[in-house]
CSV table of C-alpha atoms in Angstrom, one decimal:
chain,number,residue,atom,x,y,z
A,30,SER,CA,78.3,22.0,8.9
A,31,ARG,CA,79.9,19.0,10.5
A,32,ILE,CA,82.5,16.5,8.7
A,33,GLU,CA,82.7,12.8,9.5
A,34,MET,CA,83.9,9.3,9.4
A,35,THR,CA,82.1,6.3,9.1
A,36,GLU,CA,83.3,2.7,9.9
A,37,GLU,CA,82.8,0.5,7.2
A,38,GLU,CA,82.7,-2.8,8.3
A,39,VAL,CA,80.6,-5.0,5.4
A,40,GLU,CA,82.3,-3.9,2.3
A,41,THR,CA,79.9,-1.9,0.6
A,42,GLU,CA,78.5,-3.3,-3.0
A,43,VAL,CA,78.4,0.6,-4.5
A,44,ASP,CA,80.4,0.5,-7.3
A,45,SER,CA,81.0,3.8,-8.7
A,46,PHE,CA,80.4,2.9,-13.1
A,47,ASP,CA,77.5,0.6,-11.8
A,48,PRO,CA,74.9,2.3,-9.5
A,49,THR,CA,72.5,-0.8,-10.2
A,50,LEU,CA,75.1,-3.4,-8.0
A,51,GLY,CA,72.6,-5.1,-5.6
A,52,MET,CA,69.1,-4.3,-6.5
A,53,PRO,CA,66.8,-7.1,-7.3
A,54,GLN,CA,65.2,-6.8,-10.8
A,55,GLU,CA,61.4,-5.3,-9.7
A,56,GLU,CA,63.3,-2.4,-8.5
A,57,MET,CA,65.5,-1.5,-11.9
A,58,GLU,CA,62.6,-2.1,-14.0
A,59,SER,CA,60.9,0.2,-11.7
A,60,VAL,CA,62.8,2.7,-11.8
A,61,SER,CA,63.7,2.1,-15.8
A,62,ARG,CA,60.0,2.6,-15.6
A,63,LYS,CA,59.5,6.0,-14.1
A,64,MET,CA,62.8,7.6,-15.8
A,65,PHE,CA,61.6,6.9,-19.1
A,66,VAL,CA,58.4,8.3,-18.6
A,67,GLY,CA,58.7,10.8,-17.1
A,68,GLY,CA,61.2,11.7,-19.9
A,69,PHE,CA,58.1,12.6,-21.7
A,70,PHE,CA,57.3,15.6,-19.3
A,71,PHE,CA,59.8,17.9,-21.3
A,72,LEU,CA,62.4,16.0,-19.5
A,73,PRO,CA,65.3,14.7,-22.0
A,74,TRP,CA,67.8,15.3,-19.4
A,75,LEU,CA,65.9,12.5,-17.3
A,76,TRP,CA,66.6,10.2,-20.5
A,77,LEU,CA,70.1,10.4,-20.0
A,78,VAL,CA,70.3,9.7,-16.3
A,79,ASN,CA,68.5,6.7,-16.8
A,80,TYR,CA,70.5,5.8,-20.0
A,81,PHE,CA,73.6,6.3,-17.8
A,82,TYR,CA,72.1,4.7,-14.9
A,83,PHE,CA,71.8,1.8,-16.5
A,84,ARG,CA,74.4,1.2,-18.9
A,85,LYS,CA,77.0,-0.9,-16.8
A,86,ALA,CA,74.2,-3.6,-15.9
A,87,VAL,CA,72.9,-3.8,-19.8
A,88,ARG,CA,76.5,-4.8,-20.8
A,89,ARG,CA,77.4,-7.1,-18.8
A,90,GLY,CA,73.5,-9.0,-18.9
A,91,ARG,CA,72.6,-8.0,-15.8
A,92,ALA,CA,69.2,-6.0,-16.3
A,93,SER,CA,65.9,-8.0,-18.0
A,94,PRO,CA,65.1,-7.4,-21.3
A,95,LEU,CA,62.4,-4.4,-20.6
A,96,VAL,CA,64.9,-2.3,-18.5
A,97,CYS,CA,67.4,-2.8,-21.9
A,98,PHE,CA,64.2,-1.3,-23.7
A,99,TYR,CA,63.7,1.6,-21.8
A,100,THR,CA,67.0,2.4,-21.0
A,101,HIS,CA,67.7,2.3,-25.1
A,102,ASN,CA,64.9,4.5,-26.4
A,103,SER,CA,65.6,6.7,-23.4
A,104,LEU,CA,68.8,7.1,-25.6
A,105,ILE,CA,67.4,7.5,-28.4
A,106,GLY,CA,65.3,9.7,-27.2
A,107,PHE,CA,67.4,12.7,-25.4
A,108,CYS,CA,69.5,12.0,-29.0
A,109,CYS,CA,65.9,13.2,-30.6
A,110,CYS,CA,65.0,16.0,-29.0
A,111,THR,CA,68.9,17.8,-28.3
A,112,LEU,CA,68.9,17.1,-32.0
A,113,VAL,CA,65.5,19.1,-32.5
A,114,THR,CA,66.5,21.4,-29.7
A,115,LEU,CA,70.6,22.1,-31.0
A,116,VAL,CA,68.3,22.7,-35.0
A,117,TRP,CA,66.0,25.3,-33.1
A,118,PHE,CA,68.9,26.7,-31.0
A,119,VAL,CA,71.2,27.5,-34.5
A,120,ILE,CA,68.3,28.8,-36.5
A,121,TYR,CA,67.9,31.5,-33.4
A,122,GLN,CA,71.1,32.4,-32.8
A,123,ALA,CA,71.5,33.4,-36.4
A,124,LYS,CA,69.2,35.1,-37.0
A,125,PRO,CA,67.8,36.6,-33.0
A,126,SER,CA,66.1,40.0,-34.3
A,127,GLN,CA,63.7,37.5,-36.4
A,128,TYR,CA,62.0,36.3,-32.9
A,129,SER,CA,62.2,39.2,-31.1
A,130,GLY,CA,58.9,38.4,-30.0
A,131,ILE,CA,60.2,35.6,-27.4
A,132,ALA,CA,63.6,36.9,-26.4
A,133,ILE,CA,64.3,37.0,-23.3
A,134,LEU,CA,67.0,40.2,-23.0
A,135,ASP,CA,67.0,43.4,-24.5
B,1,MET,CA,96.6,-6.5,12.2
B,2,ASP,CA,98.5,-4.8,15.1
B,3,GLU,CA,98.1,-0.9,15.7
B,4,ASP,CA,100.8,-0.1,13.4
B,5,ASP,CA,99.9,-2.2,10.2
B,6,GLU,CA,96.1,-0.3,10.8
B,7,LEU,CA,98.1,3.1,11.0
B,8,ASP,CA,99.6,2.6,8.3
B,9,GLU,CA,96.9,0.9,5.5
B,10,GLU,CA,94.9,5.1,7.2
B,11,MET,CA,97.5,6.9,6.3
B,12,LEU,CA,97.4,5.2,2.6
B,13,ASP,CA,93.7,5.8,2.5
B,14,GLN,CA,94.4,9.4,3.4
B,15,GLY,CA,95.9,10.8,0.4
B,16,GLU,CA,92.8,8.7,-1.5
B,17,GLN,CA,89.9,11.1,1.0
B,18,VAL,CA,91.6,14.2,0.7
B,19,MET,CA,91.2,14.1,-2.6
B,20,SER,CA,87.6,12.9,-3.1
B,21,ILE,CA,86.5,15.7,-0.9
B,22,LEU,CA,88.6,18.1,-2.3
B,23,LYS,CA,88.3,17.5,-5.8
B,24,PRO,CA,84.1,18.8,-5.5
B,25,VAL,CA,85.4,21.5,-2.6
B,26,THR,CA,87.8,23.0,-5.0
B,27,LEU,CA,85.6,22.7,-8.3
B,28,THR,CA,82.8,24.3,-6.4
B,29,MET,CA,85.0,27.2,-5.3
B,30,ILE,CA,86.0,27.6,-9.8
B,31,LEU,CA,82.2,28.0,-10.3
B,32,VAL,CA,81.3,30.4,-8.2
B,33,VAL,CA,84.5,32.6,-8.8
B,34,PHE,CA,83.2,32.0,-12.1
B,35,ILE,CA,80.0,33.5,-12.0
B,36,VAL,CA,81.5,36.3,-9.7
B,37,LYS,CA,83.5,37.4,-11.7
B,38,SER,CA,81.6,37.4,-14.8
B,39,LEU,CA,78.5,39.1,-13.3
B,40,GLU,CA,81.0,41.9,-12.0
B,41,ARG,CA,80.8,43.4,-15.9
B,42,LEU,CA,77.2,43.9,-15.4
B,43,ASN,CA,77.1,47.8,-15.1
B,44,ASP,CA,73.6,48.1,-13.5
B,45,TYR,CA,73.9,45.0,-11.1
B,46,GLU,CA,72.3,45.8,-8.0
B,47,GLY,CA,71.6,42.0,-6.4
B,48,ASN,CA,70.9,42.2,-3.3
B,49,ALA,CA,69.4,38.7,-2.1
B,50,PHE,CA,69.7,38.8,1.2
B,51,SER,CA,68.7,42.4,2.0
B,52,SER,CA,65.1,41.7,3.6
B,53,ILE,CA,67.1,39.7,6.7
B,54,GLN,CA,69.7,42.6,7.1
B,55,ALA,CA,69.2,45.4,9.4
B,56,TYR,CA,71.8,47.5,8.6
B,57,GLU,CA,72.1,48.4,4.8
B,58,GLU,CA,76.4,49.0,4.0
B,59,LYS,CA,76.6,52.0,1.9
B,60,ASP,CA,80.0,53.0,1.0
B,61,THR,CA,79.7,56.6,2.8
B,62,ASP,CA,79.4,54.9,6.1
B,63,SER,CA,82.2,55.3,9.2
B,64,THR,CA,84.5,52.4,10.3
B,65,SER,CA,82.2,52.1,14.0
B,66,THR,CA,79.0,52.2,11.5
B,67,LYS,CA,80.0,49.6,8.8
B,68,LEU,CA,81.4,47.5,12.5
B,69,GLY,CA,78.2,47.3,14.6
B,70,GLY,CA,76.2,47.5,11.6
B,71,SER,CA,77.7,44.4,10.0
B,72,LEU,CA,77.8,42.5,13.2
B,73,LEU,CA,74.3,43.2,13.7
B,74,ASN,CA,73.6,41.6,10.3
B,75,ALA,CA,75.7,38.7,11.4
B,76,ILE,CA,74.1,38.4,14.6
B,77,ILE,CA,70.6,38.0,12.4
B,78,PHE,CA,72.5,35.4,10.0
B,79,ILE,CA,73.4,33.0,12.8
B,80,VAL,CA,69.6,33.5,15.0
B,81,LEU,CA,68.0,32.6,12.0
B,82,ILE,CA,70.7,29.8,11.5
B,83,LEU,CA,70.2,28.3,15.0
B,84,CYS,CA,66.6,28.6,14.6
B,85,VAL,CA,66.3,26.1,11.3
B,86,THR,CA,68.7,24.0,12.8
B,87,VAL,CA,66.7,23.7,15.9
B,88,VAL,CA,64.0,22.9,13.9
B,89,MET,CA,65.0,20.6,11.5
B,90,LEU,CA,66.7,19.1,15.2
B,91,VAL,CA,62.7,18.8,16.5
B,92,LEU,CA,61.6,17.2,13.3
B,93,TYR,CA,64.2,14.9,13.3
B,94,LYS,CA,63.6,13.8,16.9
B,95,TYR,CA,59.8,13.3,16.3
B,96,HIS,CA,60.5,10.8,13.0
B,97,CYS,CA,59.0,13.4,11.5
B,98,TYR,CA,60.6,12.0,7.8
B,99,LYS,CA,58.3,13.2,5.7
B,100,VAL,CA,57.9,17.0,6.3
B,101,ILE,CA,62.3,17.0,7.0
B,102,TYR,CA,62.3,15.7,2.9
B,103,GLY,CA,59.7,17.8,2.0
B,104,TRP,CA,61.2,21.0,3.1
B,105,MET,CA,64.7,19.8,1.8
B,106,ILE,CA,62.7,18.9,-1.9
B,107,VAL,CA,61.1,22.3,-2.2
B,108,SER,CA,64.0,24.7,-1.3
B,109,CYS,CA,66.5,22.1,-4.0
B,110,THR,CA,64.0,22.6,-6.9
B,111,LEU,CA,63.2,26.4,-5.8
B,112,LEU,CA,67.1,27.4,-5.7
B,113,LEU,CA,67.9,25.2,-8.7
B,114,GLY,CA,65.2,26.5,-10.5
B,115,PHE,CA,64.6,30.5,-9.4
B,116,PHE,CA,68.3,30.7,-8.3
B,117,GLY,CA,70.0,28.9,-10.9
B,118,GLY,CA,67.4,29.9,-13.9
B,119,ARG,CA,68.9,33.6,-12.2
B,120,VAL,CA,72.5,32.9,-12.7
B,121,LEU,CA,72.0,31.8,-16.4
B,122,PHE,CA,69.8,34.6,-17.1
B,123,LEU,CA,72.9,36.9,-15.8
B,124,LEU,CA,75.5,35.3,-17.3
B,125,LEU,CA,73.5,35.2,-20.5
B,126,ASP,CA,73.3,38.9,-20.3
B,127,ALA,CA,76.8,39.2,-18.7
B,128,TYR,CA,78.0,37.8,-22.2
B,129,ASN,CA,75.5,38.8,-24.3
B,130,ILE,CA,74.3,35.6,-25.8
B,131,PRO,CA,70.5,36.3,-27.4
B,132,PHE,CA,68.5,33.2,-26.0
B,133,ASP,CA,64.5,32.9,-26.1
B,134,TYR,CA,62.2,32.2,-24.5
B,135,ILE,CA,61.1,28.8,-24.7
B,136,THR,CA,64.6,27.0,-24.5
B,137,PHE,CA,65.6,29.1,-21.5
B,138,PHE,CA,62.4,27.1,-19.5
B,139,TYR,CA,63.1,23.7,-21.1
B,140,VAL,CA,66.9,24.2,-19.9
B,141,VAL,CA,65.6,25.3,-16.6
B,142,TRP,CA,63.4,22.9,-16.0
B,143,ASN,CA,65.1,20.2,-17.2
B,144,PHE,CA,68.1,21.1,-14.8
B,145,ALA,CA,66.7,21.9,-11.6
B,146,LEU,CA,63.7,18.6,-11.8
B,147,THR,CA,66.7,16.2,-12.8
B,148,GLY,CA,68.7,17.8,-10.6
B,149,VAL,CA,66.1,17.2,-7.3
B,150,LEU,CA,65.5,13.6,-8.6
B,151,ALA,CA,69.3,13.5,-9.1
B,152,ILE,CA,70.0,14.1,-5.6
B,153,PHE,CA,67.2,12.6,-3.7
B,154,TRP,CA,66.4,9.9,-6.0
B,155,LYS,CA,68.4,7.3,-8.4
B,156,ALA,CA,71.3,8.9,-11.0
B,157,PRO,CA,74.2,7.8,-11.5
B,158,ARG,CA,77.3,8.9,-8.5
B,159,LEU,CA,79.5,11.3,-10.6
B,160,CYS,CA,75.8,13.1,-10.9
B,161,ASN,CA,74.2,13.1,-8.2
B,162,GLN,CA,77.9,14.6,-7.0
B,163,GLY,CA,77.8,17.0,-9.8
B,164,TYR,CA,74.5,18.5,-8.9
B,165,LEU,CA,75.2,19.0,-4.7
B,166,VAL,CA,78.4,21.2,-6.2
B,167,ALA,CA,76.1,23.1,-8.3
B,168,VAL,CA,73.4,23.9,-5.6
B,169,SER,CA,76.7,25.2,-3.2
B,170,ALA,CA,78.0,26.8,-6.1
B,171,ILE,CA,74.3,28.6,-6.2
B,172,LEU,CA,73.7,29.0,-2.9
B,173,ALA,CA,77.6,30.6,-2.8
B,174,TRP,CA,77.0,33.0,-5.5
B,175,ALA,CA,73.9,34.9,-3.7
B,176,LEU,CA,75.5,34.7,-0.9
B,177,THR,CA,78.6,36.6,-2.2
B,178,GLU,CA,75.8,39.3,-2.6
B,179,LEU,CA,75.8,40.4,1.0
B,180,PRO,CA,77.9,43.4,1.2
B,181,GLU,CA,81.5,43.1,2.2
B,182,TRP,CA,81.6,43.7,6.0
B,183,THR,CA,78.8,41.9,6.5
B,184,THR,CA,80.4,38.8,4.4
B,185,TRP,CA,83.8,38.6,6.4
B,186,MET,CA,81.1,38.8,9.9
B,187,VAL,CA,78.9,36.7,8.5
B,188,LEU,CA,82.3,34.0,7.5
B,189,GLY,CA,83.4,34.5,11.5
B,190,ALA,CA,80.0,34.2,13.0
B,191,VAL,CA,79.2,30.8,11.4
B,192,ALA,CA,82.7,29.5,11.7
B,193,LEU,CA,82.1,30.1,15.4
B,194,TYR,CA,78.8,28.7,15.7
B,195,ASP,CA,80.1,25.9,14.3
B,196,ILE,CA,82.2,25.0,16.3
B,197,PHE,CA,79.8,25.2,19.4
B,198,ALA,CA,76.9,23.6,17.4
B,199,VAL,CA,79.1,20.4,16.6
B,200,LEU,CA,81.4,20.3,19.7
B,201,SER,CA,79.1,21.8,22.5
B,202,PRO,CA,76.8,19.5,24.5
B,203,LYS,CA,74.4,21.5,23.9
B,204,GLY,CA,74.8,21.7,20.1
B,205,PRO,CA,72.2,21.3,18.1
B,206,LEU,CA,74.2,19.7,15.3
B,207,LYS,CA,76.3,17.1,17.8
B,208,ALA,CA,72.5,15.6,19.4
B,209,LEU,CA,71.5,15.5,15.7
B,210,VAL,CA,74.5,13.0,15.4
B,211,GLU,CA,74.3,11.8,18.3
B,212,ILE,CA,70.4,10.8,17.4
B,213,SER,CA,71.5,9.5,13.9
B,214,GLN,CA,74.0,7.1,15.4
B,215,GLU,CA,71.5,5.6,17.2
B,216,ARG,CA,69.0,4.7,15.2
B,217,LYS,CA,71.8,4.1,12.4
B,218,GLU,CA,70.3,6.0,10.1
B,219,PRO,CA,72.0,8.9,7.7
B,220,ILE,CA,72.3,12.7,9.0
B,221,PRO,CA,68.8,14.7,7.2
B,222,GLY,CA,70.4,17.2,5.5
B,223,LEU,CA,72.7,17.6,1.8
B,224,ILE,CA,75.5,16.2,2.7
B,225,TYR,CA,78.2,15.1,0.0
B,226,GLU,CA,79.9,11.8,0.5
B,227,ALA,CA,83.1,10.1,-0.7
B,228,THR,CA,85.0,7.7,0.1
B,229,ASN,CA,84.7,7.3,3.9
B,230,VAL,CA,84.5,11.6,4.3
B,231,LYS,CA,81.3,12.6,4.9
B,232,LEU,CA,81.0,17.0,4.4
B,233,GLY,CA,78.2,19.2,5.0
B,234,LEU,CA,77.2,21.7,2.1
B,235,GLY,CA,76.6,24.3,4.2
B,236,ASP,CA,80.7,23.7,4.4
B,237,PHE,CA,81.3,23.6,0.6
B,238,VAL,CA,79.0,27.4,0.3
B,239,PHE,CA,80.5,29.6,3.1
B,240,TYR,CA,84.4,28.2,1.7
B,241,SER,CA,83.1,29.4,-1.6
B,242,VAL,CA,81.7,33.0,-0.6
B,243,LEU,CA,85.0,33.6,0.6
B,244,CYS,CA,86.4,32.7,-2.4
B,245,GLY,CA,83.7,34.4,-4.4
B,246,ARG,CA,84.2,37.7,-2.3
B,247,ALA,CA,88.2,37.2,-2.4
B,248,SER,CA,87.5,37.3,-6.2
B,249,LEU,CA,86.3,41.1,-5.9
B,250,PHE,CA,88.9,42.7,-4.4
B,251,GLU,CA,92.2,40.4,-6.8
B,252,TYR,CA,93.2,37.3,-8.5
B,253,ALA,CA,96.2,37.1,-5.6
B,254,THR,CA,93.6,37.1,-2.8
B,255,VAL,CA,91.5,34.0,-4.7
B,256,ALA,CA,94.9,32.4,-4.9
B,257,THR,CA,95.6,32.7,-1.5
B,258,ALA,CA,92.4,32.8,0.0
B,259,PHE,CA,91.9,29.5,-1.5
B,260,LEU,CA,94.9,28.1,-0.1
B,261,GLY,CA,94.5,28.5,3.0
B,262,ILE,CA,91.0,26.8,2.5
B,263,LEU,CA,92.8,23.8,1.5
B,264,ALA,CA,95.3,24.1,4.0
B,265,GLY,CA,91.8,24.3,6.8
B,266,LEU,CA,90.4,21.4,5.2
B,267,CYS,CA,93.7,18.7,5.7
B,268,LEU,CA,94.1,20.0,9.2
B,269,THR,CA,90.4,19.3,10.0
B,270,LEU,CA,90.7,16.2,7.8
B,271,PHE,CA,93.6,14.5,9.8
B,272,LEU,CA,92.4,16.1,13.2
B,273,LEU,CA,89.2,13.3,12.1
B,274,ALA,CA,91.3,10.4,11.2
B,275,ILE,CA,93.0,11.0,14.8
B,276,TYR,CA,89.2,11.5,17.0
B,277,ARG,CA,87.0,9.8,15.3
B,278,ARG,CA,84.3,11.4,15.6
B,279,ALA,CA,82.0,15.3,14.0
B,280,LEU,CA,84.0,17.9,13.8
B,281,PRO,CA,83.1,21.2,12.1
B,282,ALA,CA,84.8,21.7,9.0
B,283,LEU,CA,84.4,25.1,9.1
B,284,PRO,CA,86.5,26.9,11.9
B,285,LEU,CA,90.0,26.0,10.9
B,286,SER,CA,89.7,26.9,6.7
B,287,ILE,CA,87.8,29.9,7.3
B,288,ALA,CA,90.6,31.3,10.3
B,289,LEU,CA,93.0,30.3,7.2
B,290,GLY,CA,91.4,31.9,4.7
B,291,ILE,CA,90.7,34.9,6.5
B,292,ILE,CA,93.9,35.4,7.7
B,293,PHE,CA,95.3,35.1,4.3
B,294,TYR,CA,93.1,37.5,2.7
B,295,PHE,CA,93.9,40.0,4.6
B,296,LEU,CA,97.5,39.8,4.7
B,297,THR,CA,97.8,38.9,1.1
B,298,ARG,CA,95.5,42.4,0.5
B,299,VAL,CA,97.4,44.2,3.0
B,300,ILE,CA,100.6,43.2,2.2
B,301,LEU,CA,101.1,41.2,-0.8
B,302,VAL,CA,99.1,42.6,-3.4
B,303,PRO,CA,100.5,46.7,-2.4
B,304,PHE,CA,103.9,44.8,-2.5
B,305,ILE,CA,103.4,43.1,-6.3
B,306,ALA,CA,102.1,46.8,-7.3
B,307,ASP,CA,105.4,48.8,-6.4
B,308,LEU,CA,107.1,45.7,-7.7
B,309,GLY,CA,105.4,46.2,-11.4
B,310,LYS,CA,105.2,49.8,-11.0
B,311,ASP,CA,109.0,50.3,-11.3
B,312,GLN,CA,109.7,47.0,-13.0
B,313,ILE,CA,111.0,45.1,-11.1
B,314,PHE,CA,110.4,41.0,-11.5
B,315,VAL,CA,111.5,38.8,-8.4
B,316,GLN,CA,112.6,35.2,-9.9
B,317,GLY,CA,113.4,32.1,-8.7
B,318,ARG,CA,117.3,30.4,-9.0
B,319,ARG,CA,117.7,27.5,-11.2
B,320,GLU,CA,119.9,24.2,-9.3
B,321,ARG,CA,121.6,23.3,-12.0
């Protein structure tokens, strides 16, 4: 429960729009790969995070082809999963009583 | 640069710094008030997440002195718990047990986002009568919790990280608004006083924590929201929002005034921060102003407005030509 101010002596490289500034290529590839693999554990939101995290770097050409591959396919993966989820959600909402077996509320 | 120029630059940055902290704090408070008011409409909702640590169970039928004494007792228990946990954290930090500290924080965040967050989602679905199925529910909670933990402790876009810190604070603050009324006010007052002691007094555990981290040139272990040059602990977010949440259970007018009090206190604290340039307790000024404005509003302003409304008297400002 305390509030404090830091002395910014060295100009920080952190740009809120490109969090990967100052990151070496190996680290970028490692992070991107972990996020990509993690998304397969029923975590499409992690794919979205992967996309937004490396978006600027990819756009500015600072990302290796591997990172671009992971980022691009993460976005595709997220969109597909979200589409499937939305379709199921709409089906369910149309007639909740039909699926009363898996309903969470009574 | 001479001193005057330096001060001018600081003053300009002050506005940015204040806004960068004010926005997430306000967002957290709005979230908590929304959840609290949404769940008010649930008739059979008897939530008391913290009943196990309360020695005194508040009932409406108790006398004022019983409530005062009992809620004070509850508040003291609360403070003792917070003190113990902070001391444990200090000891762990002092002896370089980083893995234990981070492990503990990660587990508690996962449980908070998963279980408490899931409970909030469930109750909101119930309150708004939205039909939902188990599969989608667990899918959402699973994604929300795990992505959140990774966003806070690993890598994620800044907005995502900050958003999840706000979410964690909001969920914990909502859970704490389940405390009975008198106990809530006592706990808020007690925590504000404890904050002064912990951060400023030479024996305070938080002061020691800050000193060790400055020696080692490391960030302080714990959940901290960082924006521009200002760091605010999540505990502060939580207690500000608890105050607003509790205020919202009375009237919206009390929320507005309590909110303004908290914001004024926060701005004052940031101002003092610029002057004293050391870690300061963020709770006392805001909680004090928030509580004062809440009780003044409740006792004076709301009856005043109610009476005016009854007699259909409307107060209007005059426009200057």
